[in-house]
């Protein structure tokens, strides 16, 4: 029976002999590393992917698996699919994953790739990386331009990896030809400068990728699915774009079953590969539509899809056949089932901060707003609640709301007190900034979830020792946050000065055309973009030699694009000291020692936050409390992730 609201989104589709139960694919994202010796996925990985299948995904793709330990393939991710006589066989662990995905009704898939000329020599035994061209990289590494013999070796590696995937129970492989890896390097005119039959025209640049998919098809036969992921637009000068990408897809379509259209390049345009809050949602649909017009096989579109109404429209208009979602599944693995059950408002919305992917390479493998993502194995060890308790949550910010939600779901009697007239804490500003609509969606989600539970919410109520002793809770979860640090420059009384959050809350008070933002951390940069978008001429001043050092690499790329957009009129000053405020503006000292006055009628500062540790310690002195948890910014001001995770795990520890 067709779904009454989204009939196409939840309609099955048959590709060769495989039936996908709906049109929502879980893309290859991972929050874990493989076993460093065998390349087998760890148990945490199993739970991570299984949750997506249990949540209703039509297919679940395990991310970047290197096709060979030889031939210059690795980029250090560590996952392998083939047996190795020295390192052993990752197969038994892979079979656990494929069986888990199948028992929940999803098609198990695995992405296979070769990193090409961007590989680090230390990852491949000191040998030179392989790529389309023979040249020396800017970092001094020599890249071997591939001969035909080398191409056939790599094509055979791809085929053997696909065969191993099939043997281990996968129903599909996704060949990674996007984002600047080897196959994409051959396809792109920006990275393929060859003068032979493998360079020049689109047809010539398609020869090696075509060799690869032919070898795979010959090895796995016709009863196994091959999906090809490509960039529809690399956002690179001279790179893959639009119609040329569609032409390439038409060339390889006889040997693959699904074309998966992404965009960007990890090393030069990551913000288009993982579109963040400064990019639109559903951002690659037009590229998928171009490909769809040129091929006879199904097409998948990926790129910040969240709204099921738009997903249905994409399918209805024939722009694509599958909707592929990555970060949305990290934020909420139950996304398809919640849509199907009419519970869209209960979907935990991805905030597109890109900390899940952008910080993976720093070893911080988690999601800011889903505390269990990447920690699935550990949370199963949390004991059930033995005795329902009375829990008092102090502070209605994101950490406090998450704590209250989790405690209520665990069966506790929860009261949430908030001294202001609305829940939200530091997230309240998100409603004011058009670039923060993802964060605003999350704020509204938290408020809805609090409202759906039997949580006694008391606004305009300040927590005190007396209040706590009067309430007699068993446990207190304290999220009283932090307060802005006010700088002490000479002349602070000569100009209107305000913290960044005040500028967000009351942008109408920033009346002057010229604004100086003091502090070029993440908050300072984002408020500079916010004010620049409103026609202000902004001077952004940072004492360190770089802006937003705390931002992950993907979000920073996106933000820097907005900061340098001429339409925003923002001038950056790094390694620059603020000396004093004058009636004309802010006197600064530039890196070369020169002093100058930056014109300003208003000064906005974002020079850090100070934890309300003293208040938390005072509240902890209340008598009768058996468990006290200080969470989030009142310990150390950090990202939203710290508050949300602290709140969740504090509530889980009340047993």
PDB file of N, CA, C and O in Angstrom, residues 345-373:
ATOM      1  N   UNK A 345       8.645  15.478  13.127  1.00  0.00           N
ATOM      2  CA  UNK A 345       9.060  16.446  14.145  1.00  0.00           C
ATOM      3  C   UNK A 345       9.932  15.806  15.229  1.00  0.00           C
ATOM      4  O   UNK A 345      10.544  16.504  16.030  1.00  0.00           O
ATOM      5  N   UNK A 346      10.010  14.477  15.234  1.00  0.00           N
ATOM      6  CA  UNK A 346      10.847  13.787  16.211  1.00  0.00           C
ATOM      7  C   UNK A 346      12.218  13.433  15.657  1.00  0.00           C
ATOM      8  O   UNK A 346      13.038  12.828  16.368  1.00  0.00           O
ATOM      9  N   UNK A 347      12.490  13.792  14.413  1.00  0.00           N
ATOM     10  CA  UNK A 347      13.807  13.527  13.839  1.00  0.00           C
ATOM     11  C   UNK A 347      14.803  14.504  14.446  1.00  0.00           C
ATOM     12  O   UNK A 347      14.602  15.723  14.408  1.00  0.00           O
ATOM     13  N   UNK A 348      15.875  13.964  14.985  1.00  0.00           N
ATOM     14  CA  UNK A 348      16.941  14.819  15.506  1.00  0.00           C
ATOM     15  C   UNK A 348      17.661  15.421  14.297  1.00  0.00           C
ATOM     16  O   UNK A 348      18.340  14.707  13.550  1.00  0.00           O
ATOM     17  N   UNK A 349      17.539  16.726  14.078  1.00  0.00           N
ATOM     18  CA  UNK A 349      18.037  17.293  12.819  1.00  0.00           C
ATOM     19  C   UNK A 349      19.540  17.556  12.848  1.00  0.00           C
ATOM     20  O   UNK A 349      20.067  18.154  13.787  1.00  0.00           O
ATOM     21  N   UNK A 350      20.221  17.097  11.812  1.00  0.00           N
ATOM     22  CA  UNK A 350      21.649  17.388  11.667  1.00  0.00           C
ATOM     23  C   UNK A 350      21.847  18.900  11.608  1.00  0.00           C
ATOM     24  O   UNK A 350      21.136  19.611  10.899  1.00  0.00           O
ATOM     25  N   UNK A 351      22.835  19.394  12.358  1.00  0.00           N
ATOM     26  CA  UNK A 351      23.102  20.834  12.369  1.00  0.00           C
ATOM     27  C   UNK A 351      24.185  21.214  11.360  1.00  0.00           C
ATOM     28  O   UNK A 351      24.583  22.377  11.269  1.00  0.00           O
ATOM     29  N   UNK A 352      24.693  20.230  10.615  1.00  0.00           N
ATOM     30  CA  UNK A 352      25.683  20.454   9.554  1.00  0.00           C
ATOM     31  C   UNK A 352      26.931  21.196  10.059  1.00  0.00           C
ATOM     32  O   UNK A 352      27.514  22.007   9.350  1.00  0.00           O
ATOM     33  N   UNK A 353      27.326  20.891  11.280  1.00  0.00           N
ATOM     34  CA  UNK A 353      28.547  21.491  11.823  1.00  0.00           C
ATOM     35  C   UNK A 353      29.790  20.815  11.264  1.00  0.00           C
ATOM     36  O   UNK A 353      30.895  21.363  11.333  1.00  0.00           O
ATOM     37  N   UNK A 354      29.603  19.595  10.726  1.00  0.00           N
ATOM     38  CA  UNK A 354      30.685  18.800  10.139  1.00  0.00           C
ATOM     39  C   UNK A 354      31.747  18.372  11.150  1.00  0.00           C
ATOM     40  O   UNK A 354      32.844  17.969  10.772  1.00  0.00           O
ATOM     41  N   UNK A 355      31.415  18.421  12.419  1.00  0.00           N
ATOM     42  CA  UNK A 355      32.363  17.919  13.406  1.00  0.00           C
ATOM     43  C   UNK A 355      32.475  16.397  13.352  1.00  0.00           C
ATOM     44  O   UNK A 355      33.507  15.837  13.730  1.00  0.00           O
ATOM     45  N   UNK A 356      31.425  15.715  12.876  1.00  0.00           N
ATOM     46  CA  UNK A 356      31.484  14.252  12.779  1.00  0.00           C
ATOM     47  C   UNK A 356      32.569  13.816  11.807  1.00  0.00           C
ATOM     48  O   UNK A 356      33.334  12.889  12.073  1.00  0.00           O
ATOM     49  N   UNK A 357      32.658  14.492  10.647  1.00  0.00           N
ATOM     50  CA  UNK A 357      33.605  14.115   9.610  1.00  0.00           C
ATOM     51  C   UNK A 357      34.867  14.960   9.676  1.00  0.00           C
ATOM     52  O   UNK A 357      35.981  14.460   9.506  1.00  0.00           O
ATOM     53  N   UNK A 358      34.705  16.241   9.934  1.00  0.00           N
ATOM     54  CA  UNK A 358      35.858  17.134   9.951  1.00  0.00           C
ATOM     55  C   UNK A 358      36.799  16.890  11.107  1.00  0.00           C
ATOM     56  O   UNK A 358      37.983  17.213  11.033  1.00  0.00           O
ATOM     57  N   UNK A 359      36.286  16.327  12.198  1.00  0.00           N
ATOM     58  CA  UNK A 359      37.144  16.069  13.355  1.00  0.00           C
ATOM     59  C   UNK A 359      37.557  14.604  13.469  1.00  0.00           C
ATOM     60  O   UNK A 359      38.291  14.227  14.381  1.00  0.00           O
ATOM     61  N   UNK A 360      37.084  13.775  12.539  1.00  0.00           N
ATOM     62  CA  UNK A 360      37.472  12.364  12.602  1.00  0.00           C
ATOM     63  C   UNK A 360      38.986  12.223  12.516  1.00  0.00           C
ATOM     64  O   UNK A 360      39.592  11.383  13.184  1.00  0.00           O
ATOM     65  N   UNK A 361      39.600  13.061  11.703  1.00  0.00           N
ATOM     66  CA  UNK A 361      41.035  12.950  11.487  1.00  0.00           C
ATOM     67  C   UNK A 361      41.843  13.557  12.636  1.00  0.00           C
ATOM     68  O   UNK A 361      43.059  13.547  12.628  1.00  0.00           O
ATOM     69  N   UNK A 362      41.117  14.066  13.630  1.00  0.00           N
ATOM     70  CA  UNK A 362      41.755  14.501  14.864  1.00  0.00           C
ATOM     71  C   UNK A 362      41.510  13.480  15.974  1.00  0.00           C
ATOM     72  O   UNK A 362      41.881  13.689  17.119  1.00  0.00           O
ATOM     73  N   UNK A 363      40.856  12.382  15.617  1.00  0.00           N
ATOM     74  CA  UNK A 363      40.551  11.342  16.596  1.00  0.00           C
ATOM     75  C   UNK A 363      39.284  11.581  17.383  1.00  0.00           C
ATOM     76  O   UNK A 363      38.969  10.828  18.297  1.00  0.00           O
ATOM     77  N   UNK A 364      38.518  12.616  17.034  1.00  0.00           N
ATOM     78  CA  UNK A 364      37.286  12.933  17.759  1.00  0.00           C
ATOM     79  C   UNK A 364      36.106  12.415  16.931  1.00  0.00           C
ATOM     80  O   UNK A 364      35.454  13.162  16.191  1.00  0.00           O
ATOM     81  N   UNK A 365      35.835  11.134  17.073  1.00  0.00           N
ATOM     82  CA  UNK A 365      34.874  10.473  16.197  1.00  0.00           C
ATOM     83  C   UNK A 365      33.486  10.453  16.836  1.00  0.00           C
ATOM     84  O   UNK A 365      33.091   9.454  17.446  1.00  0.00           O
ATOM     85  N   UNK A 366      32.755  11.521  16.714  1.00  0.00           N
ATOM     86  CA  UNK A 366      31.425  11.540  17.292  1.00  0.00           C
ATOM     87  C   UNK A 366      30.572  12.621  16.634  1.00  0.00           C
ATOM     88  O   UNK A 366      31.024  13.332  15.744  1.00  0.00           O
ATOM     89  N   UNK A 367      29.327  12.694  17.097  1.00  0.00           N
ATOM     90  CA  UNK A 367      28.356  13.669  16.586  1.00  0.00           C
ATOM     91  C   UNK A 367      28.046  14.648  17.707  1.00  0.00           C
ATOM     92  O   UNK A 367      27.834  14.245  18.856  1.00  0.00           O
ATOM     93  N   UNK A 368      27.993  15.921  17.396  1.00  0.00           N
ATOM     94  CA  UNK A 368      27.738  16.927  18.427  1.00  0.00           C
ATOM     95  C   UNK A 368      26.396  16.735  19.117  1.00  0.00           C
ATOM     96  O   UNK A 368      26.264  16.973  20.318  1.00  0.00           O
ATOM     97  N   UNK A 369      25.389  16.325  18.367  1.00  0.00           N
ATOM     98  CA  UNK A 369      24.034  16.321  18.926  1.00  0.00           C
ATOM     99  C   UNK A 369      23.471  14.931  19.184  1.00  0.00           C
ATOM    100  O   UNK A 369      22.416  14.801  19.799  1.00  0.00           O
ATOM    101  N   UNK A 370      24.142  13.883  18.692  1.00  0.00           N
ATOM    102  CA  UNK A 370      23.725  12.515  18.980  1.00  0.00           C
ATOM    103  C   UNK A 370      24.802  11.870  19.840  1.00  0.00           C
ATOM    104  O   UNK A 370      25.817  11.398  19.325  1.00  0.00           O
ATOM    105  N   UNK A 371      24.600  11.815  21.141  1.00  0.00           N
ATOM    106  CA  UNK A 371      25.659  11.326  22.034  1.00  0.00           C
ATOM    107  C   UNK A 371      26.025   9.864  21.813  1.00  0.00           C
ATOM    108  O   UNK A 371      27.114   9.439  22.197  1.00  0.00           O
ATOM    109  N   UNK A 372      25.138   9.088  21.193  1.00  0.00           N
ATOM    110  CA  UNK A 372      25.418   7.661  21.042  1.00  0.00           C
ATOM    111  C   UNK A 372      26.155   7.339  19.747  1.00  0.00           C
ATOM    112  O   UNK A 372      26.684   6.231  19.608  1.00  0.00           O
ATOM    113  N   UNK A 373      26.214   8.262  18.800  1.00  0.00           N
ATOM    114  CA  UNK A 373      26.876   7.989  17.523  1.00  0.00           C
ATOM    115  C   UNK A 373      28.371   7.807  17.753  1.00  0.00           C
ATOM    116  O   UNK A 373      29.039   8.677  18.300  1.00  0.00           O
TER     117      UNK A 373
END
